[in-house]
Amino acid sequence: MAKVVGAVVVDTEECKGCGLCVVACPQQVLGQNKQVNSRGYHFSFMENPEACIGCSNCAIVCPDTCITVYRVRV
Amino acid sequence: MEVKDIIKPENLVYEKPKLLTENTMHYCPGCTHGVVHRIVAEVIEDLNIQERTIGVSPVGCSVFAYNYIDIDWQEAAHGRAPAVATGISRVNPDKVVFTYQGDGDLASIGAAEIMHACNRGEDIVVIFINNAIYGMTGGQMAPTTLLGQVTATTPCGRDAERNGYPLKITELIAQLPGTSYVTRQSAHTPASVRKCKKAIKKAFQNALDKKGTSFVEVVSTCNSGWRINPVDANVWMEENMFPYYPVGDMKDAERDSKEAHLKKN
């Protein structure tokens, strides 16, 4: 079976750190950064990038549409 | 494989819909409005009706919806969005008109307008965001506030004797013959967002086909008004809102008539 790997890009300035993507991720890829963006929110980032399968669940639940998803078969 | 090798245009599977503008939404972190705005933008893009769609925005948190979705918008007085939409759709029958309203706007101040617009069977789409509270003004009791729910104006919880019962407006509207599609959805998990998109797409398709009013309620969260964080607000909604506001289709005229036809034969 072909393996699928994915990656997400979070627009750190748009992210409001609500954490909905963190709970929506089935692979526990995302986490909230200890750093804050210019508006003071703990933006999301890929804490565990190698586990990402590019399912785009995080992007679908994001209220601010700040996640872009990429996926490739290897 | 390195992350930078994956992030290439040919591997793109999901990006922000082009209809959403670059403006940062003014909604609180985790607000369902953002998700529903995106669903509406995606549906309009999918149906390729950007030039034909006119939205009517309400008074409430989503009053600035015209800043975020790149289509034509009209702002209506509080609760009067269905009346304004009626006028627009009758003058421009080739346009797809939708209203986007909250529970205070639709179920309280605009209760008469929505009832009569649905009863006349205007060819409009109504998107109703029900978060059981007046979000914009600071979390006061709305008609849809649950019994026992603490709000700014019911500090001891909503009491049926004093404040009446939560209004199931979608169930009332489902009984009106003018409506073709009445459904209640939510947008808190990936699966429910996909279902919600399907419902909103169907509603817009009905408006294109001139089938009568389509009404989509989205059970939503207001984490600022409820005074809980976005993740817990979703859990609270599942535990408390869903038993009183069950998710699902209430009426689908096309499907119901097919079933009746099958039963007859």
Coordinates of C-alpha atoms in Angstrom, one line a residue:
Chain A
M1 CA 0.0 0.0 0.0
A2 CA 1.3 3.4 -1.0
K3 CA 2.2 5.5 2.0
V4 CA 0.9 9.0 2.1
V5 CA 2.7 11.9 3.8
G6 CA 1.4 15.3 4.3
A7 CA 2.3 18.7 5.7
V8 CA 0.3 21.8 6.7
V9 CA 1.3 25.4 6.6
V10 CA -0.3 27.6 9.3
D11 CA -0.6 31.3 8.6
T12 CA 0.8 32.3 12.0
E13 CA -0.4 35.9 11.8
E14 CA -4.0 34.9 11.0
C15 CA -4.2 32.1 13.6
K16 CA -6.1 33.0 16.8
G17 CA -4.9 30.0 18.8
C18 CA -8.4 28.5 19.4
G19 CA -7.0 25.0 19.4
L20 CA -9.8 23.4 17.4
C21 CA -7.3 22.0 14.8
V22 CA -5.3 20.4 17.6
V23 CA -8.3 18.2 18.8
A24 CA -9.5 17.6 15.2
C25 CA -6.1 16.1 14.1
P26 CA -6.4 12.2 14.2
Q27 CA -2.6 11.9 14.2
Q28 CA -1.8 14.4 17.0
V29 CA 0.4 16.4 14.6
L30 CA -0.5 19.8 15.7
G31 CA 0.2 21.7 18.9
Q32 CA 0.0 25.2 20.2
N33 CA 3.2 27.1 20.1
K34 CA 4.6 28.6 23.3
Q35 CA 5.4 31.7 21.3
V36 CA 2.7 34.2 20.4
N37 CA 2.1 36.1 17.2
S38 CA 1.8 39.9 16.9
R39 CA -1.7 39.8 18.3
G40 CA -0.8 37.7 21.3
Y41 CA -2.3 34.4 20.3
H42 CA -0.5 31.0 20.7
F43 CA -0.6 30.0 17.1
S44 CA -0.8 26.3 15.9
F45 CA 2.3 24.6 14.5
M46 CA 3.3 21.1 13.4
E47 CA 4.6 19.6 16.7
N48 CA 5.0 16.2 15.2
P49 CA 5.5 16.7 11.4
E50 CA 6.4 13.2 10.4
A51 CA 3.0 11.8 11.5
C52 CA 0.9 14.1 9.2
I53 CA -1.1 12.3 6.5
G54 CA -2.6 15.4 4.9
C55 CA -6.2 14.5 5.7
S56 CA -7.1 18.3 5.9
N57 CA -9.3 17.8 9.0
C58 CA -7.5 20.6 10.7
A59 CA -8.1 23.0 7.8
I60 CA -11.8 22.0 7.6
V61 CA -12.5 22.9 11.2
C62 CA -10.4 26.1 11.3
P63 CA -12.7 29.1 11.7
D64 CA -10.1 31.5 10.3
T65 CA -9.1 29.4 7.3
C66 CA -5.4 29.8 8.1
I67 CA -4.3 26.3 7.3
T68 CA -3.1 25.1 3.9
V69 CA -2.7 21.3 3.4
Y70 CA -0.3 19.5 1.1
R71 CA -0.2 15.7 0.5
V72 CA 2.0 13.4 -1.6
R73 CA 2.2 9.6 -2.2
V74 CA 5.6 8.1 -1.6
Chain B
M1 CA 10.6 13.0 3.2
E2 CA 11.3 16.6 4.3
V3 CA 8.5 19.0 4.9
K4 CA 9.8 21.4 2.3
D5 CA 9.6 18.7 -0.3
I6 CA 6.0 18.1 0.5
I7 CA 5.0 21.8 0.4
K8 CA 4.8 22.3 -3.4
P9 CA 1.9 23.6 -5.5
E10 CA 1.3 20.2 -7.2
N11 CA 0.8 18.5 -3.8
L12 CA -1.9 21.1 -2.6
V13 CA -5.0 19.4 -1.3
Y14 CA -6.7 22.2 0.7
E15 CA -6.4 26.0 0.6
K16 CA -8.5 29.0 1.5
P17 CA -11.3 29.5 -1.0
K18 CA -10.7 32.4 -3.4
L19 CA -14.0 34.0 -2.5
L20 CA -12.8 34.7 1.1
T21 CA -11.1 38.0 1.2
E22 CA -7.7 38.7 2.9
N23 CA -9.4 40.5 5.8
T24 CA -8.8 39.0 9.2
M25 CA -12.2 38.0 10.7
H26 CA -13.2 40.0 13.7
Y27 CA -14.8 37.0 15.4
C28 CA -13.5 35.6 18.6
P29 CA -11.1 32.6 18.5
G30 CA -13.0 29.4 17.7
C31 CA -16.2 31.1 16.6
T32 CA -18.4 28.9 14.3
H33 CA -19.2 32.0 12.1
G34 CA -15.7 31.6 10.5
V35 CA -16.4 28.0 9.5
V36 CA -19.9 28.8 8.1
H37 CA -18.5 31.8 6.2
R38 CA -16.0 29.4 4.6
I39 CA -18.6 26.8 3.8
V40 CA -20.8 29.5 2.1
A41 CA -17.8 30.7 0.1
E42 CA -16.9 27.1 -1.0
V43 CA -20.5 26.3 -2.0
I44 CA -20.8 29.5 -4.1
E45 CA -17.5 28.7 -5.7
D46 CA -18.5 25.1 -6.4
L47 CA -21.8 26.1 -8.0
N48 CA -20.0 28.9 -9.9
I49 CA -22.6 31.5 -9.0
Q50 CA -20.4 34.3 -7.6
E51 CA -21.8 36.9 -10.1
R52 CA -25.4 35.9 -9.3
T53 CA -25.4 35.7 -5.5
I54 CA -26.6 38.4 -3.2
G55 CA -26.2 38.0 0.5
V56 CA -28.3 39.8 3.1
S57 CA -26.4 40.2 6.4
P58 CA -28.1 40.7 9.7
V59 CA -27.5 42.7 12.8
G60 CA -25.4 40.7 15.2
C61 CA -21.8 39.4 15.2
S62 CA -22.0 38.6 11.4
V63 CA -23.0 42.2 10.6
F64 CA -19.7 42.6 8.8
A65 CA -20.0 39.4 6.7
Y66 CA -19.7 41.6 3.6
N67 CA -16.0 42.2 4.6
Y68 CA -15.2 38.5 4.3
I69 CA -17.0 37.0 1.3
D70 CA -16.4 38.6 -2.1
I71 CA -20.0 38.7 -3.4
D72 CA -22.7 41.4 -3.4
W73 CA -24.2 42.1 0.0
Q74 CA -27.0 44.1 1.4
E75 CA -27.2 45.1 5.1
A76 CA -30.7 44.8 6.6
A77 CA -32.3 46.3 9.7
H78 CA -32.4 44.1 12.8
G79 CA -34.3 40.9 12.0
R80 CA -35.6 42.2 8.6
A81 CA -33.2 40.2 6.4
P82 CA -35.9 37.9 5.0
A83 CA -38.1 40.9 4.1
V84 CA -35.1 42.6 2.3
A85 CA -34.2 39.3 0.6
T86 CA -37.8 38.9 -0.6
G87 CA -37.6 42.3 -2.3
I88 CA -34.2 41.5 -3.9
S89 CA -35.2 38.1 -5.1
R90 CA -38.6 39.4 -6.6
V91 CA -36.9 42.3 -8.4
N92 CA -34.0 40.1 -9.6
P93 CA -35.5 36.6 -10.2
D94 CA -32.3 35.4 -11.9
K95 CA -30.2 36.1 -8.7
V96 CA -29.6 33.7 -5.9
V97 CA -30.4 35.5 -2.6
F98 CA -29.5 34.2 0.8
T99 CA -29.8 35.6 4.3
Y100 CA -27.3 34.9 7.1
Q101 CA -28.8 35.4 10.5
G102 CA -28.1 34.7 14.1
D103 CA -30.6 33.5 16.7
G104 CA -31.3 36.9 18.3
D105 CA -31.9 38.3 14.8
L106 CA -34.0 35.5 13.3
A107 CA -35.8 34.0 16.3
S108 CA -36.5 37.1 18.4
I109 CA -36.6 40.4 16.6
G110 CA -37.2 38.9 13.1
A111 CA -39.6 36.1 14.1
A112 CA -42.4 37.6 12.1
E113 CA -40.3 38.3 9.0
I114 CA -38.9 34.8 8.8
M115 CA -42.3 33.1 9.4
H116 CA -44.0 35.0 6.6
A117 CA -41.0 34.8 4.1
C118 CA -41.0 31.0 4.6
N119 CA -44.8 30.8 4.4
R120 CA -44.8 32.7 1.1
G121 CA -42.2 30.3 -0.1
E122 CA -39.8 32.9 -1.4
D123 CA -36.9 31.4 -3.4
I124 CA -34.2 32.3 -0.9
V125 CA -31.8 30.5 1.3
V126 CA -31.8 31.2 5.0
I127 CA -28.7 30.3 7.0
F128 CA -29.5 30.5 10.7
I129 CA -26.7 30.4 13.3
N130 CA -28.1 29.2 16.6
N131 CA -25.7 29.7 19.5
A132 CA -28.3 30.1 22.2
I133 CA -27.2 33.6 23.2
Y134 CA -26.9 37.2 22.1
G135 CA -23.1 37.1 21.3
M136 CA -22.5 40.7 20.0
T137 CA -24.1 42.6 22.9
G138 CA -22.4 40.6 25.7
G139 CA -24.1 37.3 26.2
Q140 CA -27.7 38.1 27.1
M141 CA -30.6 35.6 27.0
A142 CA -31.9 34.8 23.5
P143 CA -35.2 33.0 22.7
T144 CA -33.1 29.9 22.0
T145 CA -31.2 29.9 25.4
L146 CA -31.6 26.6 27.1
L147 CA -33.4 26.1 30.4
G148 CA -31.0 26.6 33.3
Q149 CA -28.4 28.3 31.0
V150 CA -26.6 31.1 32.7
T151 CA -26.4 34.3 30.7
A152 CA -25.8 38.0 31.5
T153 CA -29.6 38.6 31.9
T154 CA -30.4 35.2 33.6
P155 CA -27.6 35.0 36.2
C156 CA -29.4 32.1 38.0
G157 CA -30.1 30.2 34.8
R158 CA -33.1 30.5 32.5
D159 CA -36.3 29.8 34.3
A160 CA -39.3 28.5 32.3
E161 CA -41.8 30.3 34.6
R162 CA -40.2 33.7 34.2
N163 CA -38.5 33.4 30.8
G164 CA -40.5 30.9 28.9
Y165 CA -39.2 27.9 27.0
P166 CA -36.4 27.7 24.4
L167 CA -37.8 28.3 20.9
K168 CA -37.5 25.5 18.4
I169 CA -37.9 27.8 15.4
T170 CA -36.7 25.3 12.9
E171 CA -39.4 22.8 13.9
L172 CA -42.0 25.6 13.5
I173 CA -40.7 26.6 10.0
A174 CA -40.6 22.9 8.9
Q175 CA -44.4 22.9 9.1
L176 CA -44.9 25.8 6.7
P177 CA -45.8 24.6 3.2
G178 CA -43.7 27.2 1.5
T179 CA -40.4 25.7 2.6
S180 CA -38.8 23.0 0.5
Y181 CA -35.8 22.0 2.6
V182 CA -35.4 22.5 6.4
T183 CA -32.5 21.1 8.2
R184 CA -30.4 21.4 11.4
Q185 CA -26.7 20.9 11.2
S186 CA -23.6 21.6 13.2
A187 CA -20.0 22.6 12.3
H188 CA -17.8 21.4 15.2
T189 CA -16.1 18.3 13.8
P190 CA -14.6 17.5 10.4
A191 CA -17.5 15.1 9.7
S192 CA -20.2 17.6 10.7
V193 CA -18.6 20.4 8.7
R194 CA -18.7 18.1 5.6
K195 CA -22.4 17.4 6.3
C196 CA -23.1 21.0 6.8
K197 CA -21.5 21.9 3.5
K198 CA -23.7 19.3 1.8
A199 CA -26.8 20.8 3.3
I200 CA -25.9 24.4 2.4
K201 CA -25.1 23.2 -1.1
K202 CA -28.5 21.6 -1.4
A203 CA -30.1 24.8 -0.1
F204 CA -28.4 26.9 -2.7
Q205 CA -29.3 24.4 -5.5
N206 CA -32.9 24.6 -4.4
A207 CA -32.8 28.4 -4.7
L208 CA -31.3 28.0 -8.2
D209 CA -34.1 25.6 -9.1
K210 CA -36.8 27.9 -7.6
K211 CA -38.1 25.3 -5.3
G212 CA -39.1 27.5 -2.4
T213 CA -37.4 28.6 0.8
S214 CA -34.5 26.5 2.1
F215 CA -33.7 26.9 5.8
V216 CA -30.4 25.6 7.3
E217 CA -29.9 26.0 11.0
V218 CA -26.3 25.6 12.2
V219 CA -26.1 24.8 16.0
S220 CA -23.1 26.8 17.0
T221 CA -20.9 27.8 19.9
C222 CA -20.3 31.2 21.5
N223 CA -17.3 30.5 23.7
S224 CA -17.1 34.2 24.8
G225 CA -20.7 34.4 25.7
W226 CA -20.7 31.0 27.4
R227 CA -17.5 31.9 29.2
I228 CA -15.7 28.6 28.2
N229 CA -12.8 27.9 25.9
P230 CA -13.4 26.9 22.3
V231 CA -12.6 23.2 22.7
D232 CA -14.8 22.8 25.8
A233 CA -17.6 24.9 24.2
N234 CA -17.8 22.2 21.5
V235 CA -18.2 19.5 24.2
W236 CA -20.8 21.6 26.1
M237 CA -22.7 22.0 22.8
E238 CA -22.7 18.3 22.2
E239 CA -23.9 17.5 25.8
N240 CA -26.4 20.3 26.2
M241 CA -27.5 21.7 22.9
F242 CA -27.9 18.5 20.8
P243 CA -30.5 16.8 23.1
Y244 CA -32.8 19.9 22.7
Y245 CA -31.8 20.8 19.2
P246 CA -31.3 17.4 17.5
V247 CA -29.2 17.5 14.3
G248 CA -30.8 16.2 11.1
D249 CA -33.1 17.0 8.2
M250 CA -36.6 18.1 9.3
K251 CA -38.1 18.4 5.8
D252 CA -37.0 17.7 2.3
A253 CA -39.9 18.2 0.0
E254 CA -38.3 16.5 -3.0
R255 CA -37.5 13.3 -1.0
D256 CA -40.8 13.3 0.9
S257 CA -42.8 13.6 -2.3
K258 CA -40.8 10.7 -3.8
E259 CA -41.5 8.5 -0.7
A260 CA -45.2 9.4 -0.8
H261 CA -45.3 8.5 -4.5
L262 CA -43.5 5.1 -3.8
K263 CA -46.0 4.4 -1.0
K264 CA -49.0 5.1 -3.2
N265 CA -47.8 2.7 -5.9

